[in-house]
Amino acid sequence: MGVLNWVILLLTHPLEFRSLLQFYIYHEQKRDIKAVKEHPTSGWDRESMRRCWEFLDMTSRSFAAVIKELDGDLARTICLFYLVLRGLDTIEDDMTIPDDIKQPLLRAFHQHTVTPGWTFTGSGPAEKDRQLLVEYNVVVEEVNRLDPVYKTIIIDICRKMETGMADYTHKAATTGSIYLETVAEYDLYCHYVAGLVGEGLSRIFSASQKEAPWLGDQLELSNSMGLLLQKTNIIRDYREDVEQERFFWPQEIWGKPEYGFQEMRDMYKWEGQSGVEADELKERAMWAQSGMILDALRHATDALEYLRVLKNQSVFNFCAIPATMAIATLDLCFMNPDMFLRNIKIRKAEAARLIMQSTNPREVGLIFQHHVRRIHARANPRDPNYIRISVACGKIEQWNEQHYPSFVQLITAGGESKRVLDPSDARSIVLKMEEKFNAGLAKKMRLEDIKASLSSAGTNARAWGDDTASQKEILMYVGAALAIVMGVSASVVLLVVKFA
């Protein structure tokens, strides 16, 4: 940002100015991949890998920063994973490639990814990531350098994804159907293009040993994380996609009788018009939009659950920041007619605030809670989705309250965290009574244990005393017997002497 932009921001949005200033001053870069000490894991000392890092910056400004801060060889591995899937996605999205050429390209992309020297120059000139495929040989070279475990995962996910993409593009090219008809079909498409990414990332995290071995088997949670991000992008990019004749919204949602739309393009026909008819059309477009956002929100609690099981801080940041950006974007889009007119994004200051706050599962839960409350506050009772929107928001509130109760607060002082209960909350009274009862019960059990120990000790002492008495009696009997034997023996000796 230039000096003038900073001044304008200070005058128009002083709170955002403060957030951005705090971000630039206090946010520290966790890792410098260019540093010499990082070369063994980042690969920056190789020209081919440097070019791959450049492609990452060119194709994903949002993901590039968090990828670079991942620990060890995870950064390089996921950079290459992203570029492989970006190359595949570029071929799928390119409407200038005929289906008879696109099909074999897509279905063999996992093989091209490990074929030395392979490149593709047939993308349309308007494709923004065309250059990645033109120089794809550098990606191939670096993928072949990866640890075999990582390489196997990347190729396997690429193979699964390319098959799904090829099936959908072939259907659109041969049947004349340009729409996804049902929500189930929409879910399957999003699984191929994003849910599989979540699966691959989880498997890579597990293989790196920076996360639990079982994380790679959490397919449902991994899929939900990917679907939340993908569906948010599909909602936000409505206008851009429609103008490029990419129709991802399922007809089951926007074609409902309550909305009355025959074509996806009809949802912005109110643009530049006024009057009752235009207002009615805009309102119905908002209902369709809320239906899409409702569908995306059903993945939110799974995404939060996924974040709770992560242990490595760099991995957590990598997953949490896009998730909080997604919920903030859904908040921005909800009941916002501008979404139908242009591509809207959260402001830089908001993004900076989310990056700084997305540090642990509790903070992420609070961010989700904040944005769903804003969504619920703007929900319109006339919307056919109103009740279901309220329930979806309530589920996120419930998840947050279950895992991080609002009446329990953590206060940090002197480097130590202390739990403080909200005295105005009835649950605090119940918890204190329960803790008091448990403490009394524990004390009573300790006293019972002490009494039992003392009683056992007394019993043992008495038993030992009885044994001593018995031993004395036995000794007396033995002594008397010996005396009798000795007396008899003496008498016999005297008799023998007398008659000898």
PDB file of N, CA and C in Angstrom, residues 31 33 41-44 46 48-60 63-87 113 132 136 138-140 142-143 146 150 154 197 201 204-205 318:
ATOM      1  N   ARG A  31       9.124 -18.258   8.811  1.00  0.00           N
ATOM      2  CA  ARG A  31      10.178 -18.977   8.105  1.00  0.00           C
ATOM      3  C   ARG A  31      10.563 -18.233   6.838  1.00  0.00           C
ATOM      4  N   ILE A  33      12.149 -19.164   3.421  1.00  0.00           N
ATOM      5  CA  ILE A  33      12.577 -20.295   2.597  1.00  0.00           C
ATOM      6  C   ILE A  33      13.835 -19.987   1.793  1.00  0.00           C
ATOM      7  N   THR A  41      15.550 -28.266   2.838  1.00  0.00           N
ATOM      8  CA  THR A  41      14.133 -28.644   2.822  1.00  0.00           C
ATOM      9  C   THR A  41      13.300 -27.800   1.865  1.00  0.00           C
ATOM     10  N   SER A  42      13.692 -26.545   1.640  1.00  0.00           N
ATOM     11  CA  SER A  42      12.901 -25.682   0.749  1.00  0.00           C
ATOM     12  C   SER A  42      13.302 -25.826  -0.716  1.00  0.00           C
ATOM     13  N   GLY A  43      14.548 -26.278  -0.973  1.00  0.00           N
ATOM     14  CA  GLY A  43      15.012 -26.439  -2.345  1.00  0.00           C
ATOM     15  C   GLY A  43      15.316 -25.137  -3.063  1.00  0.00           C
ATOM     16  N   TRP A  44      15.446 -24.039  -2.319  1.00  0.00           N
ATOM     17  CA  TRP A  44      15.655 -22.736  -2.941  1.00  0.00           C
ATOM     18  C   TRP A  44      16.987 -22.668  -3.695  1.00  0.00           C
ATOM     19  N   ARG A  46      18.025 -24.714  -5.828  1.00  0.00           N
ATOM     20  CA  ARG A  46      17.872 -25.277  -7.175  1.00  0.00           C
ATOM     21  C   ARG A  46      17.020 -24.338  -8.027  1.00  0.00           C
ATOM     22  N   SER A  48      15.133 -24.994 -10.592  1.00  0.00           N
ATOM     23  CA  SER A  48      13.804 -25.521 -10.885  1.00  0.00           C
ATOM     24  C   SER A  48      12.837 -25.284  -9.729  1.00  0.00           C
ATOM     25  N   MET A  49      13.319 -25.445  -8.480  1.00  0.00           N
ATOM     26  CA  MET A  49      12.434 -25.236  -7.330  1.00  0.00           C
ATOM     27  C   MET A  49      12.162 -23.759  -7.103  1.00  0.00           C
ATOM     28  N   ARG A  50      13.149 -22.909  -7.403  1.00  0.00           N
ATOM     29  CA  ARG A  50      12.900 -21.466  -7.289  1.00  0.00           C
ATOM     30  C   ARG A  50      11.778 -21.053  -8.230  1.00  0.00           C
ATOM     31  N   ARG A  51      11.785 -21.635  -9.432  1.00  0.00           N
ATOM     32  CA  ARG A  51      10.725 -21.324 -10.390  1.00  0.00           C
ATOM     33  C   ARG A  51       9.364 -21.829  -9.890  1.00  0.00           C
ATOM     34  N   CYS A  52       9.375 -22.960  -9.206  1.00  0.00           N
ATOM     35  CA  CYS A  52       8.122 -23.475  -8.641  1.00  0.00           C
ATOM     36  C   CYS A  52       7.588 -22.535  -7.562  1.00  0.00           C
ATOM     37  N   TRP A  53       8.484 -22.011  -6.728  1.00  0.00           N
ATOM     38  CA  TRP A  53       8.043 -21.043  -5.717  1.00  0.00           C
ATOM     39  C   TRP A  53       7.477 -19.785  -6.394  1.00  0.00           C
ATOM     40  N   GLU A  54       8.061 -19.374  -7.508  1.00  0.00           N
ATOM     41  CA  GLU A  54       7.547 -18.216  -8.243  1.00  0.00           C
ATOM     42  C   GLU A  54       6.154 -18.500  -8.793  1.00  0.00           C
ATOM     43  N   PHE A  55       5.962 -19.714  -9.307  1.00  0.00           N
ATOM     44  CA  PHE A  55       4.639 -20.080  -9.810  1.00  0.00           C
ATOM     45  C   PHE A  55       3.603 -20.094  -8.685  1.00  0.00           C
ATOM     46  N   LEU A  56       4.014 -20.512  -7.501  1.00  0.00           N
ATOM     47  CA  LEU A  56       3.101 -20.498  -6.363  1.00  0.00           C
ATOM     48  C   LEU A  56       2.633 -19.080  -6.075  1.00  0.00           C
ATOM     49  N   ASP A  57       3.563 -18.121  -6.085  1.00  0.00           N
ATOM     50  CA  ASP A  57       3.195 -16.720  -5.864  1.00  0.00           C
ATOM     51  C   ASP A  57       2.278 -16.210  -6.974  1.00  0.00           C
ATOM     52  N   MET A  58       2.511 -16.652  -8.200  1.00  0.00           N
ATOM     53  CA  MET A  58       1.717 -16.187  -9.336  1.00  0.00           C
ATOM     54  C   MET A  58       0.294 -16.754  -9.321  1.00  0.00           C
ATOM     55  N   THR A  59       0.138 -17.987  -8.869  1.00  0.00           N
ATOM     56  CA  THR A  59      -1.159 -18.661  -8.970  1.00  0.00           C
ATOM     57  C   THR A  59      -2.004 -18.571  -7.708  1.00  0.00           C
ATOM     58  N   SER A  60      -1.377 -18.320  -6.561  1.00  0.00           N
ATOM     59  CA  SER A  60      -2.145 -18.272  -5.313  1.00  0.00           C
ATOM     60  C   SER A  60      -1.518 -17.312  -4.324  1.00  0.00           C
ATOM     61  N   PHE A  63      -2.759 -18.517  -0.608  1.00  0.00           N
ATOM     62  CA  PHE A  63      -2.178 -19.704  -0.003  1.00  0.00           C
ATOM     63  C   PHE A  63      -0.657 -19.645   0.083  1.00  0.00           C
ATOM     64  N   ALA A  64      -0.025 -18.853  -0.759  1.00  0.00           N
ATOM     65  CA  ALA A  64       1.432 -18.866  -0.842  1.00  0.00           C
ATOM     66  C   ALA A  64       2.095 -18.580   0.503  1.00  0.00           C
ATOM     67  N   ALA A  65       1.608 -17.574   1.211  1.00  0.00           N
ATOM     68  CA  ALA A  65       2.248 -17.177   2.463  1.00  0.00           C
ATOM     69  C   ALA A  65       2.185 -18.287   3.511  1.00  0.00           C
ATOM     70  N   VAL A  66       1.005 -18.916   3.676  1.00  0.00           N
ATOM     71  CA  VAL A  66       0.884 -19.946   4.709  1.00  0.00           C
ATOM     72  C   VAL A  66       1.619 -21.226   4.314  1.00  0.00           C
ATOM     73  N   ILE A  67       1.705 -21.507   3.020  1.00  0.00           N
ATOM     74  CA  ILE A  67       2.458 -22.687   2.579  1.00  0.00           C
ATOM     75  C   ILE A  67       3.938 -22.524   2.916  1.00  0.00           C
ATOM     76  N   LYS A  68       4.474 -21.342   2.672  1.00  0.00           N
ATOM     77  CA  LYS A  68       5.901 -21.100   2.904  1.00  0.00           C
ATOM     78  C   LYS A  68       6.284 -21.206   4.379  1.00  0.00           C
ATOM     79  N   GLU A  69       5.322 -21.052   5.285  1.00  0.00           N
ATOM     80  CA  GLU A  69       5.633 -21.092   6.706  1.00  0.00           C
ATOM     81  C   GLU A  69       5.466 -22.479   7.313  1.00  0.00           C
ATOM     82  N   LEU A  70       5.108 -23.467   6.510  1.00  0.00           N
ATOM     83  CA  LEU A  70       5.003 -24.832   7.020  1.00  0.00           C
ATOM     84  C   LEU A  70       6.380 -25.364   7.417  1.00  0.00           C
ATOM     85  N   ASP A  71       6.393 -26.244   8.410  1.00  0.00           N
ATOM     86  CA  ASP A  71       7.661 -26.768   8.939  1.00  0.00           C
ATOM     87  C   ASP A  71       8.338 -27.725   7.968  1.00  0.00           C
ATOM     88  N   GLY A  72       9.659 -27.696   7.972  1.00  0.00           N
ATOM     89  CA  GLY A  72      10.475 -28.685   7.268  1.00  0.00           C
ATOM     90  C   GLY A  72      10.137 -28.833   5.801  1.00  0.00           C
ATOM     91  N   ASP A  73      10.104 -30.104   5.343  1.00  0.00           N
ATOM     92  CA  ASP A  73       9.855 -30.364   3.933  1.00  0.00           C
ATOM     93  C   ASP A  73       8.380 -30.301   3.561  1.00  0.00           C
ATOM     94  N   LEU A  74       7.506 -30.028   4.548  1.00  0.00           N
ATOM     95  CA  LEU A  74       6.078 -29.887   4.237  1.00  0.00           C
ATOM     96  C   LEU A  74       5.829 -28.728   3.278  1.00  0.00           C
ATOM     97  N   ALA A  75       6.564 -27.631   3.450  1.00  0.00           N
ATOM     98  CA  ALA A  75       6.349 -26.461   2.606  1.00  0.00           C
ATOM     99  C   ALA A  75       6.604 -26.797   1.136  1.00  0.00           C
ATOM    100  N   ARG A  76       7.739 -27.397   0.847  1.00  0.00           N
ATOM    101  CA  ARG A  76       8.064 -27.742  -0.541  1.00  0.00           C
ATOM    102  C   ARG A  76       7.085 -28.785  -1.080  1.00  0.00           C
ATOM    103  N   THR A  77       6.738 -29.780  -0.281  1.00  0.00           N
ATOM    104  CA  THR A  77       5.837 -30.849  -0.721  1.00  0.00           C
ATOM    105  C   THR A  77       4.466 -30.293  -1.094  1.00  0.00           C
ATOM    106  N   ILE A  78       3.922 -29.442  -0.235  1.00  0.00           N
ATOM    107  CA  ILE A  78       2.573 -28.925  -0.486  1.00  0.00           C
ATOM    108  C   ILE A  78       2.593 -27.866  -1.585  1.00  0.00           C
ATOM    109  N   CYS A  79       3.706 -27.161  -1.728  1.00  0.00           N
ATOM    110  CA  CYS A  79       3.852 -26.251  -2.868  1.00  0.00           C
ATOM    111  C   CYS A  79       3.712 -27.022  -4.172  1.00  0.00           C
ATOM    112  N   LEU A  80       4.394 -28.140  -4.282  1.00  0.00           N
ATOM    113  CA  LEU A  80       4.334 -28.953  -5.498  1.00  0.00           C
ATOM    114  C   LEU A  80       2.967 -29.608  -5.663  1.00  0.00           C
ATOM    115  N   PHE A  81       2.379 -30.058  -4.561  1.00  0.00           N
ATOM    116  CA  PHE A  81       1.028 -30.628  -4.594  1.00  0.00           C
ATOM    117  C   PHE A  81       0.048 -29.597  -5.158  1.00  0.00           C
ATOM    118  N   TYR A  82       0.163 -28.372  -4.676  1.00  0.00           N
ATOM    119  CA  TYR A  82      -0.725 -27.300  -5.151  1.00  0.00           C
ATOM    120  C   TYR A  82      -0.508 -27.039  -6.646  1.00  0.00           C
ATOM    121  N   LEU A  83       0.732 -26.979  -7.090  1.00  0.00           N
ATOM    122  CA  LEU A  83       1.003 -26.672  -8.497  1.00  0.00           C
ATOM    123  C   LEU A  83       0.522 -27.783  -9.424  1.00  0.00           C
ATOM    124  N   VAL A  84       0.651 -29.034  -8.994  1.00  0.00           N
ATOM    125  CA  VAL A  84       0.141 -30.155  -9.803  1.00  0.00           C
ATOM    126  C   VAL A  84      -1.357 -30.019 -10.004  1.00  0.00           C
ATOM    127  N   LEU A  85      -2.070 -29.766  -8.920  1.00  0.00           N
ATOM    128  CA  LEU A  85      -3.531 -29.666  -9.011  1.00  0.00           C
ATOM    129  C   LEU A  85      -3.956 -28.378  -9.715  1.00  0.00           C
ATOM    130  N   ARG A  86      -3.163 -27.326  -9.597  1.00  0.00           N
ATOM    131  CA  ARG A  86      -3.459 -26.089 -10.323  1.00  0.00           C
ATOM    132  C   ARG A  86      -3.308 -26.302 -11.825  1.00  0.00           C
ATOM    133  N   GLY A  87      -2.285 -27.037 -12.226  1.00  0.00           N
ATOM    134  CA  GLY A  87      -2.123 -27.353 -13.641  1.00  0.00           C
ATOM    135  C   GLY A  87      -3.280 -28.173 -14.170  1.00  0.00           C
ATOM    136  N   THR A 113       2.669 -35.872 -14.994  1.00  0.00           N
ATOM    137  CA  THR A 113       3.305 -35.212 -13.856  1.00  0.00           C
ATOM    138  C   THR A 113       4.623 -35.857 -13.454  1.00  0.00           C
ATOM    139  N   LEU A 132       2.142 -21.775 -16.324  1.00  0.00           N
ATOM    140  CA  LEU A 132       2.488 -22.913 -15.470  1.00  0.00           C
ATOM    141  C   LEU A 132       2.591 -24.186 -16.301  1.00  0.00           C
ATOM    142  N   TYR A 136       5.780 -26.606 -17.304  1.00  0.00           N
ATOM    143  CA  TYR A 136       5.434 -27.664 -16.340  1.00  0.00           C
ATOM    144  C   TYR A 136       6.590 -28.637 -16.088  1.00  0.00           C
ATOM    145  N   VAL A 138       9.446 -28.051 -14.950  1.00  0.00           N
ATOM    146  CA  VAL A 138      10.127 -27.788 -13.678  1.00  0.00           C
ATOM    147  C   VAL A 138       9.354 -28.423 -12.520  1.00  0.00           C
ATOM    148  N   VAL A 139       8.023 -28.445 -12.639  1.00  0.00           N
ATOM    149  CA  VAL A 139       7.208 -29.109 -11.622  1.00  0.00           C
ATOM    150  C   VAL A 139       7.482 -30.613 -11.651  1.00  0.00           C
ATOM    151  N   VAL A 140       7.534 -31.184 -12.862  1.00  0.00           N
ATOM    152  CA  VAL A 140       7.811 -32.611 -13.013  1.00  0.00           C
ATOM    153  C   VAL A 140       9.161 -32.967 -12.375  1.00  0.00           C
ATOM    154  N   GLU A 142      10.772 -31.493  -9.967  1.00  0.00           N
ATOM    155  CA  GLU A 142      10.757 -31.419  -8.510  1.00  0.00           C
ATOM    156  C   GLU A 142       9.871 -32.493  -7.883  1.00  0.00           C
ATOM    157  N   VAL A 143       8.774 -32.845  -8.537  1.00  0.00           N
ATOM    158  CA  VAL A 143       7.931 -33.929  -8.021  1.00  0.00           C
ATOM    159  C   VAL A 143       8.723 -35.231  -7.964  1.00  0.00           C
ATOM    160  N   LEU A 146      10.834 -35.720  -4.830  1.00  0.00           N
ATOM    161  CA  LEU A 146      10.184 -35.858  -3.531  1.00  0.00           C
ATOM    162  C   LEU A 146      10.426 -37.227  -2.910  1.00  0.00           C
ATOM    163  N   TYR A 150       5.555 -39.139  -0.255  1.00  0.00           N
ATOM    164  CA  TYR A 150       4.844 -37.932  -0.687  1.00  0.00           C
ATOM    165  C   TYR A 150       4.442 -38.029  -2.161  1.00  0.00           C
ATOM    166  N   ILE A 154       0.607 -37.684  -3.840  1.00  0.00           N
ATOM    167  CA  ILE A 154       0.274 -36.644  -4.825  1.00  0.00           C
ATOM    168  C   ILE A 154      -0.247 -37.264  -6.116  1.00  0.00           C
ATOM    169  N   VAL A 197      -8.445 -32.736  -2.232  1.00  0.00           N
ATOM    170  CA  VAL A 197      -7.296 -31.934  -1.775  1.00  0.00           C
ATOM    171  C   VAL A 197      -7.159 -32.085  -0.259  1.00  0.00           C
ATOM    172  N   LEU A 201      -3.956 -33.631   1.673  1.00  0.00           N
ATOM    173  CA  LEU A 201      -3.230 -32.883   2.697  1.00  0.00           C
ATOM    174  C   LEU A 201      -3.156 -33.666   4.003  1.00  0.00           C
ATOM    175  N   ILE A 204      -0.608 -36.326   3.681  1.00  0.00           N
ATOM    176  CA  ILE A 204       0.753 -35.760   3.703  1.00  0.00           C
ATOM    177  C   ILE A 204       1.144 -35.365   5.125  1.00  0.00           C
ATOM    178  N   PHE A 205       0.212 -34.746   5.863  1.00  0.00           N
ATOM    179  CA  PHE A 205       0.499 -34.375   7.248  1.00  0.00           C
ATOM    180  C   PHE A 205       0.864 -35.608   8.071  1.00  0.00           C
ATOM    181  N   PHE A 318      -1.985 -23.207   8.628  1.00  0.00           N
ATOM    182  CA  PHE A 318      -2.224 -23.459   7.214  1.00  0.00           C
ATOM    183  C   PHE A 318      -3.690 -23.805   6.951  1.00  0.00           C
TER     184      PHE A 318
END
